[in-house]
PDB file of C-alpha atoms in Angstrom:
ATOM      1  CA  MET A   1     -15.016  -2.686   1.621  1.00 51.00           C
ATOM      2  CA  ASN A   2     -18.442  -3.199  -0.072  1.00 51.00           C
ATOM      3  CA  LYS A   3     -18.622  -2.545  -3.233  1.00 50.00           C
ATOM      4  CA  LYS A   4     -21.453  -0.605  -3.161  1.00 49.00           C
ATOM      5  CA  ILE A   5     -20.490   1.783  -0.145  1.00 46.00           C
ATOM      6  CA  LEU A   6     -17.731   2.754  -2.622  1.00 49.00           C
ATOM      7  CA  ALA A   7     -19.465   2.857  -5.891  1.00 47.00           C
ATOM      8  CA  ALA A   8     -22.284   5.195  -3.658  1.00 44.00           C
ATOM      9  CA  LEU A   9     -19.608   7.265  -2.625  1.00 48.00           C
ATOM     10  CA  VAL A  10     -17.969   7.284  -6.354  1.00 46.00           C
ATOM     11  CA  LEU A  11     -21.279   9.266  -7.533  1.00 47.00           C
ATOM     12  CA  ALA A  12     -21.618  11.236  -4.640  1.00 45.00           C
ATOM     13  CA  ALA A  13     -18.300  12.852  -4.818  1.00 43.00           C
ATOM     14  CA  LEU A  14     -19.235  13.104  -9.424  1.00 46.00           C
ATOM     15  CA  GLY A  15     -21.901  14.911  -8.216  1.00 45.00           C
ATOM     16  CA  GLY A  16     -21.438  18.685  -9.560  1.00 43.00           C
ATOM     17  CA  THR A  17     -17.784  19.373  -7.566  1.00 46.00           C
ATOM     18  CA  THR A  18     -15.663  21.850  -8.894  1.00 49.00           C
ATOM     19  CA  ALA A  19     -12.305  20.332  -9.875  1.00 55.00           C
ATOM     20  CA  ALA A  20      -9.426  20.832  -8.027  1.00 62.00           C
ATOM     21  CA  ALA A  21      -6.134  20.567  -9.719  1.00 71.00           C
ATOM     22  CA  PRO A  22      -2.708  20.659  -8.397  1.00 76.00           C
ATOM     23  CA  THR A  23      -0.023  23.149  -8.626  1.00 79.00           C
ATOM     24  CA  GLY A  24       3.538  22.704  -8.265  1.00 82.00           C
ATOM     25  CA  GLY A  25       4.865  22.418  -5.457  1.00 89.00           C
ATOM     26  CA  ASP A  26       1.361  21.737  -3.593  1.00 93.00           C
ATOM     27  CA  TRP A  27       1.295  18.915  -1.489  1.00 97.00           C
ATOM     28  CA  LEU A  28      -1.793  16.218  -0.409  1.00 96.00           C
ATOM     29  CA  VAL A  29      -1.957  14.313   2.669  1.00 97.00           C
ATOM     30  CA  ARG A  30      -4.092  11.574   2.419  1.00 97.00           C
ATOM     31  CA  VAL A  31      -5.783   8.689   5.446  1.00 98.00           C
ATOM     32  CA  ARG A  32      -7.033   6.092   3.622  1.00 97.00           C
ATOM     33  CA  ALA A  33      -7.889   2.316   5.207  1.00 97.00           C
ATOM     34  CA  LEU A  34      -5.896  -0.521   3.341  1.00 96.00           C
ATOM     35  CA  HIS A  35      -6.501  -3.914   2.556  1.00 97.00           C
ATOM     36  CA  LEU A  36      -3.532  -6.561   2.479  1.00 96.00           C
ATOM     37  CA  ASP A  37      -4.232  -9.354  -0.020  1.00 97.00           C
ATOM     38  CA  PRO A  38      -1.092 -11.795   0.097  1.00 97.00           C
ATOM     39  CA  ALA A  39      -0.171 -13.597  -2.920  1.00 97.00           C
ATOM     40  CA  ASN A  40       1.025 -16.366  -0.880  1.00 96.00           C
ATOM     41  CA  LYS A  41       3.432 -17.746  -2.750  1.00 96.00           C
ATOM     42  CA  ASP A  42       6.014 -20.471  -0.847  1.00 94.00           C
ATOM     43  CA  SER A  43       8.760 -22.650  -2.325  1.00 95.00           C
ATOM     44  CA  THR A  44       9.820 -24.278   0.691  1.00 92.00           C
ATOM     45  CA  GLY A  45       6.850 -26.622   0.716  1.00 90.00           C
ATOM     46  CA  VAL A  46       5.564 -26.170   4.169  1.00 91.00           C
ATOM     47  CA  GLY A  47       2.696 -24.051   2.683  1.00 94.00           C
ATOM     48  CA  LEU A  48       3.582 -20.608   4.395  1.00 95.00           C
ATOM     49  CA  ALA A  49       1.163 -18.087   4.343  1.00 96.00           C
ATOM     50  CA  ILE A  50      -0.059 -14.505   6.215  1.00 96.00           C
ATOM     51  CA  ASP A  51      -3.564 -13.571   7.016  1.00 94.00           C
ATOM     52  CA  SER A  52      -5.107 -10.884   4.730  1.00 95.00           C
ATOM     53  CA  LYS A  53      -5.703  -8.105   7.160  1.00 95.00           C
ATOM     54  CA  THR A  54      -7.138  -4.220   6.931  1.00 96.00           C
ATOM     55  CA  PHE A  55      -5.356  -0.827   8.527  1.00 95.00           C
ATOM     56  CA  PRO A  56      -5.345   2.900   8.710  1.00 96.00           C
ATOM     57  CA  GLU A  57      -3.030   4.286   6.437  1.00 96.00           C
ATOM     58  CA  LEU A  58      -1.567   7.549   6.238  1.00 96.00           C
ATOM     59  CA  ASP A  59       0.079   9.066   2.680  1.00 96.00           C
ATOM     60  CA  ILE A  60       2.419  11.559   1.531  1.00 97.00           C
ATOM     61  CA  SER A  61       2.936  12.924  -2.131  1.00 97.00           C
ATOM     62  CA  TYR A  62       4.859  16.114  -3.346  1.00 98.00           C
ATOM     63  CA  PHE A  63       3.744  17.946  -6.708  1.00 97.00           C
ATOM     64  CA  PHE A  64       6.457  18.703  -8.607  1.00 97.00           C
ATOM     65  CA  THR A  65       4.278  19.430 -12.014  1.00 96.00           C
ATOM     66  CA  PRO A  66       0.336  19.225 -11.626  1.00 95.00           C
ATOM     67  CA  ASN A  67       1.187  15.829 -13.442  1.00 96.00           C
ATOM     68  CA  TRP A  68       4.165  14.582 -11.900  1.00 97.00           C
ATOM     69  CA  ALA A  69       4.705  13.789  -7.672  1.00 98.00           C
ATOM     70  CA  ALA A  70       6.203  11.885  -5.540  1.00 98.00           C
ATOM     71  CA  GLU A  71       4.335   9.298  -2.888  1.00 98.00           C
ATOM     72  CA  LEU A  72       5.497   7.920   0.404  1.00 98.00           C
ATOM     73  CA  VAL A  73       2.855   5.629   2.124  1.00 96.00           C
ATOM     74  CA  LEU A  74       3.652   4.780   5.516  1.00 94.00           C
ATOM     75  CA  THR A  75       2.073   2.996   8.560  1.00 91.00           C
ATOM     76  CA  TYR A  76       2.948   1.332  11.421  1.00 91.00           C
ATOM     77  CA  PRO A  77       4.197  -2.611  12.087  1.00 93.00           C
ATOM     78  CA  GLN A  78       1.641  -5.084  11.119  1.00 93.00           C
ATOM     79  CA  LYS A  79       1.381  -8.111  13.213  1.00 95.00           C
ATOM     80  CA  GLN A  80      -0.173 -10.733  11.007  1.00 94.00           C
ATOM     81  CA  ASP A  81      -0.146 -14.721  11.391  1.00 96.00           C
ATOM     82  CA  VAL A  82       1.864 -16.936   9.733  1.00 96.00           C
ATOM     83  CA  SER A  83       0.099 -20.749   8.952  1.00 95.00           C
ATOM     84  CA  ALA A  84       1.765 -23.818   7.343  1.00 94.00           C
ATOM     85  CA  ALA A  85      -0.870 -25.699   5.595  1.00 92.00           C
ATOM     86  CA  GLY A  86      -3.460 -24.096   6.848  1.00 93.00           C
ATOM     87  CA  THR A  87      -2.111 -24.042  10.760  1.00 95.00           C
ATOM     88  CA  ARG A  88      -1.458 -21.190  12.404  1.00 96.00           C
ATOM     89  CA  ILE A  89       2.336 -21.600  13.406  1.00 95.00           C
ATOM     90  CA  GLY A  90       3.248 -18.411  14.400  1.00 95.00           C
ATOM     91  CA  SER A  91       3.060 -14.834  14.311  1.00 96.00           C
ATOM     92  CA  LEU A  92       5.246 -11.459  12.639  1.00 95.00           C
ATOM     93  CA  LYS A  93       5.540  -7.679  12.568  1.00 95.00           C
ATOM     94  CA  HIS A  94       6.797  -5.983   8.992  1.00 94.00           C
ATOM     95  CA  LEU A  95       6.663  -2.088   8.484  1.00 93.00           C
ATOM     96  CA  PRO A  96       6.964  -1.640   4.395  1.00 91.00           C
ATOM     97  CA  PRO A  97       7.023   1.972   3.096  1.00 94.00           C
ATOM     98  CA  THR A  98       6.743   2.619  -0.470  1.00 96.00           C
ATOM     99  CA  LEU A  99       7.954   5.209  -2.384  1.00 98.00           C
ATOM    100  CA  SER A 100       6.682   5.732  -5.744  1.00 98.00           C
ATOM    101  CA  LEU A 101       6.373   8.668  -8.692  1.00 98.00           C
ATOM    102  CA  GLN A 102       2.862   9.550  -9.770  1.00 98.00           C
ATOM    103  CA  TYR A 103       1.697  10.048 -13.123  1.00 98.00           C
ATOM    104  CA  HIS A 104      -1.080  12.847 -12.895  1.00 97.00           C
ATOM    105  CA  PHE A 105      -3.381  12.358 -16.514  1.00 96.00           C
ATOM    106  CA  LEU A 106      -5.943  14.991 -15.456  1.00 94.00           C
ATOM    107  CA  PRO A 107      -5.070  18.032 -13.184  1.00 92.00           C
ATOM    108  CA  GLY A 108      -8.159  19.774 -12.552  1.00 88.00           C
ATOM    109  CA  ALA A 109     -10.507  16.962 -13.796  1.00 93.00           C
ATOM    110  CA  THR A 110     -13.958  15.639 -11.913  1.00 94.00           C
ATOM    111  CA  VAL A 111     -11.781  12.634 -11.840  1.00 96.00           C
ATOM    112  CA  GLN A 112      -8.126  12.700 -11.666  1.00 96.00           C
ATOM    113  CA  PRO A 113      -6.044   9.170 -12.265  1.00 97.00           C
ATOM    114  CA  TYR A 114      -3.162   8.053 -11.959  1.00 98.00           C
ATOM    115  CA  LEU A 115      -0.229   5.313 -12.158  1.00 98.00           C
ATOM    116  CA  GLY A 116       2.593   5.091 -10.568  1.00 98.00           C
ATOM    117  CA  ALA A 117       6.042   2.547  -9.742  1.00 98.00           C
ATOM    118  CA  GLY A 118       8.282   2.554  -7.185  1.00 98.00           C
ATOM    119  CA  ILE A 119      10.599   0.720  -4.154  1.00 98.00           C
ATOM    120  CA  ASN A 120       9.461  -1.022  -1.491  1.00 97.00           C
ATOM    121  CA  TYR A 121      11.405  -1.506   1.712  1.00 97.00           C
ATOM    122  CA  THR A 122       9.811  -4.046   4.929  1.00 96.00           C
ATOM    123  CA  ARG A 123      11.252  -4.887   7.821  1.00 96.00           C
ATOM    124  CA  PHE A 124      10.750  -7.481   9.849  1.00 95.00           C
ATOM    125  CA  SER A 125       9.951  -8.206  13.064  1.00 94.00           C
ATOM    126  CA  SER A 126       8.725  -9.630  16.462  1.00 94.00           C
ATOM    127  CA  VAL A 127       9.767 -12.713  14.355  1.00 94.00           C
ATOM    128  CA  ASP A 128       8.042 -15.370  16.398  1.00 95.00           C
ATOM    129  CA  LEU A 129       8.163 -19.189  14.753  1.00 93.00           C
ATOM    130  CA  PRO A 130       9.234 -22.183  16.242  1.00 92.00           C
ATOM    131  CA  ALA A 131      12.198 -23.973  15.860  1.00 89.00           C
ATOM    132  CA  PRO A 132      14.587 -24.248  13.546  1.00 89.00           C
ATOM    133  CA  PHE A 133      12.828 -21.832  11.149  1.00 88.00           C
ATOM    134  CA  SER A 134      13.656 -18.431  10.987  1.00 93.00           C
ATOM    135  CA  ILE A 135      13.352 -15.458   7.765  1.00 95.00           C
ATOM    136  CA  GLU A 136      15.448 -12.879   6.363  1.00 94.00           C
ATOM    137  CA  LYS A 137      14.777  -9.382   9.048  1.00 94.00           C
ATOM    138  CA  ASN A 138      14.902  -7.230   5.405  1.00 96.00           C
ATOM    139  CA  SER A 139      12.844  -7.262   1.835  1.00 96.00           C
ATOM    140  CA  VAL A 140      13.543  -4.363  -1.149  1.00 97.00           C
ATOM    141  CA  GLY A 141      11.268  -4.713  -3.917  1.00 97.00           C
ATOM    142  CA  LEU A 142       8.875  -2.982  -6.933  1.00 98.00           C
ATOM    143  CA  SER A 143       6.048  -1.736  -6.541  1.00 98.00           C
ATOM    144  CA  VAL A 144       3.231  -0.429  -9.894  1.00 98.00           C
ATOM    145  CA  GLY A 145      -0.360   0.700  -9.104  1.00 98.00           C
ATOM    146  CA  ALA A 146      -3.035   3.428 -10.471  1.00 98.00           C
ATOM    147  CA  GLY A 147      -6.230   5.091  -8.663  1.00 98.00           C
ATOM    148  CA  PHE A 148      -7.827   8.420  -8.673  1.00 98.00           C
ATOM    149  CA  ASP A 149      -8.812  11.274  -7.031  1.00 97.00           C
ATOM    150  CA  VAL A 150     -12.048  12.756  -7.050  1.00 97.00           C
ATOM    151  CA  PRO A 151     -12.582  16.403  -6.031  1.00 95.00           C
ATOM    152  CA  LEU A 152     -15.130  16.720  -2.536  1.00 95.00           C
ATOM    153  CA  GLY A 153     -13.745  20.503  -2.496  1.00 89.00           C
ATOM    154  CA  GLU A 154     -11.742  23.394  -2.509  1.00 87.00           C
ATOM    155  CA  ARG A 155      -8.699  21.232  -0.702  1.00 92.00           C
ATOM    156  CA  LEU A 156     -10.555  17.926  -0.045  1.00 96.00           C
ATOM    157  CA  VAL A 157     -10.879  14.614  -2.063  1.00 96.00           C
ATOM    158  CA  LEU A 158     -11.581  10.843  -2.162  1.00 98.00           C
ATOM    159  CA  ASN A 159      -8.677   8.707  -2.743  1.00 98.00           C
ATOM    160  CA  VAL A 160      -9.220   5.106  -4.477  1.00 98.00           C
ATOM    161  CA  ASP A 161      -6.151   3.246  -4.817  1.00 98.00           C
ATOM    162  CA  VAL A 162      -4.107  -0.133  -5.631  1.00 98.00           C
ATOM    163  CA  LYS A 163      -0.950  -1.120  -5.509  1.00 98.00           C
ATOM    164  CA  LYS A 164       1.104  -4.600  -6.437  1.00 98.00           C
ATOM    165  CA  VAL A 165       4.076  -4.463  -4.302  1.00 97.00           C
ATOM    166  CA  GLN A 166       7.007  -7.006  -3.995  1.00 97.00           C
ATOM    167  CA  ILE A 167       7.702  -8.486  -0.576  1.00 97.00           C
ATOM    168  CA  ARG A 168       9.713 -10.936  -0.305  1.00 96.00           C
ATOM    169  CA  THR A 169      11.881 -12.867   2.094  1.00 95.00           C
ATOM    170  CA  ASP A 170      14.985 -16.497   2.254  1.00 96.00           C
ATOM    171  CA  VAL A 171      13.542 -18.919   5.014  1.00 95.00           C
ATOM    172  CA  SER A 172      15.819 -20.506   7.066  1.00 94.00           C
ATOM    173  CA  ALA A 173      15.705 -24.171   8.803  1.00 90.00           C
ATOM    174  CA  ALA A 174      19.027 -24.575  11.057  1.00 88.00           C
ATOM    175  CA  GLY A 175      20.533 -22.293   9.549  1.00 88.00           C
ATOM    176  CA  VAL A 176      20.504 -23.700   6.231  1.00 93.00           C
ATOM    177  CA  LYS A 177      17.648 -21.830   3.733  1.00 94.00           C
ATOM    178  CA  ALA A 178      15.163 -24.330   2.861  1.00 93.00           C
ATOM    179  CA  GLY A 179      13.389 -21.653   0.054  1.00 95.00           C
ATOM    180  CA  THR A 180      11.502 -18.145  -0.689  1.00 96.00           C
ATOM    181  CA  PHE A 181       8.236 -17.107   0.624  1.00 96.00           C
ATOM    182  CA  LYS A 182       6.620 -14.736  -1.441  1.00 96.00           C
ATOM    183  CA  VAL A 183       3.975 -12.370   0.040  1.00 96.00           C
ATOM    184  CA  ASP A 184       3.306  -9.850  -3.001  1.00 97.00           C
ATOM    185  CA  PRO A 185       1.087  -8.365  -1.425  1.00 97.00           C
ATOM    186  CA  VAL A 186      -2.356  -6.333  -3.465  1.00 97.00           C
ATOM    187  CA  LEU A 187      -3.182  -3.530  -1.445  1.00 97.00           C
ATOM    188  CA  PHE A 188      -6.644  -1.694  -2.198  1.00 97.00           C
ATOM    189  CA  GLY A 189      -7.171   1.433  -0.175  1.00 97.00           C
ATOM    190  CA  VAL A 190      -9.768   3.961   0.348  1.00 98.00           C
ATOM    191  CA  GLY A 191      -9.298   7.323   2.464  1.00 98.00           C
ATOM    192  CA  LEU A 192     -10.036  11.310   2.166  1.00 98.00           C
ATOM    193  CA  GLY A 193      -7.495  13.450   1.017  1.00 97.00           C
ATOM    194  CA  TRP A 194      -6.094  17.067   1.916  1.00 97.00           C
ATOM    195  CA  ARG A 195      -4.025  19.337  -0.744  1.00 93.00           C
ATOM    196  CA  PHE A 196      -2.421  22.040   0.710  1.00 91.00           C
TER     197      PHE A 196
END
């Protein structure tokens, strides 16, 4: 996402819109473009890595109060290339839903920032790696995030969000653990939300 375009969107949103405050019982559904930037930390010694990727994402928030909300981030299984020392060796798919508890500092303000923390569950599937390598198919880890909503009207909001998520898997060679591959991506999202 071009930073100049993002800045222009935010400045346009700040130009005189009436801020809508969430209330207890409100739902907020956002559609975002999500960019995954993996850390690619590998202890196997073969330099495993997956590629960066941008893909669509849907998230649903429920506001218990104007300040406290639960957010569930959803997408469809993402296919990514796997490389070793810079050479493509295969691919895999992963489905990484994330559930967070968020605190919204300024409900009703022109810019509505929030912080959140939660848990991520990732399921790896369609793993295509050369023998004798295999990976653990499930990953559970923590997530932390921050972002803000900018009201564009009574119910429409512009959203910018960033999360750091733990996604890790044990790598085995011929059934013997060879090390741990830490994807641990930063997820940067920009999109629109509808409150109802």
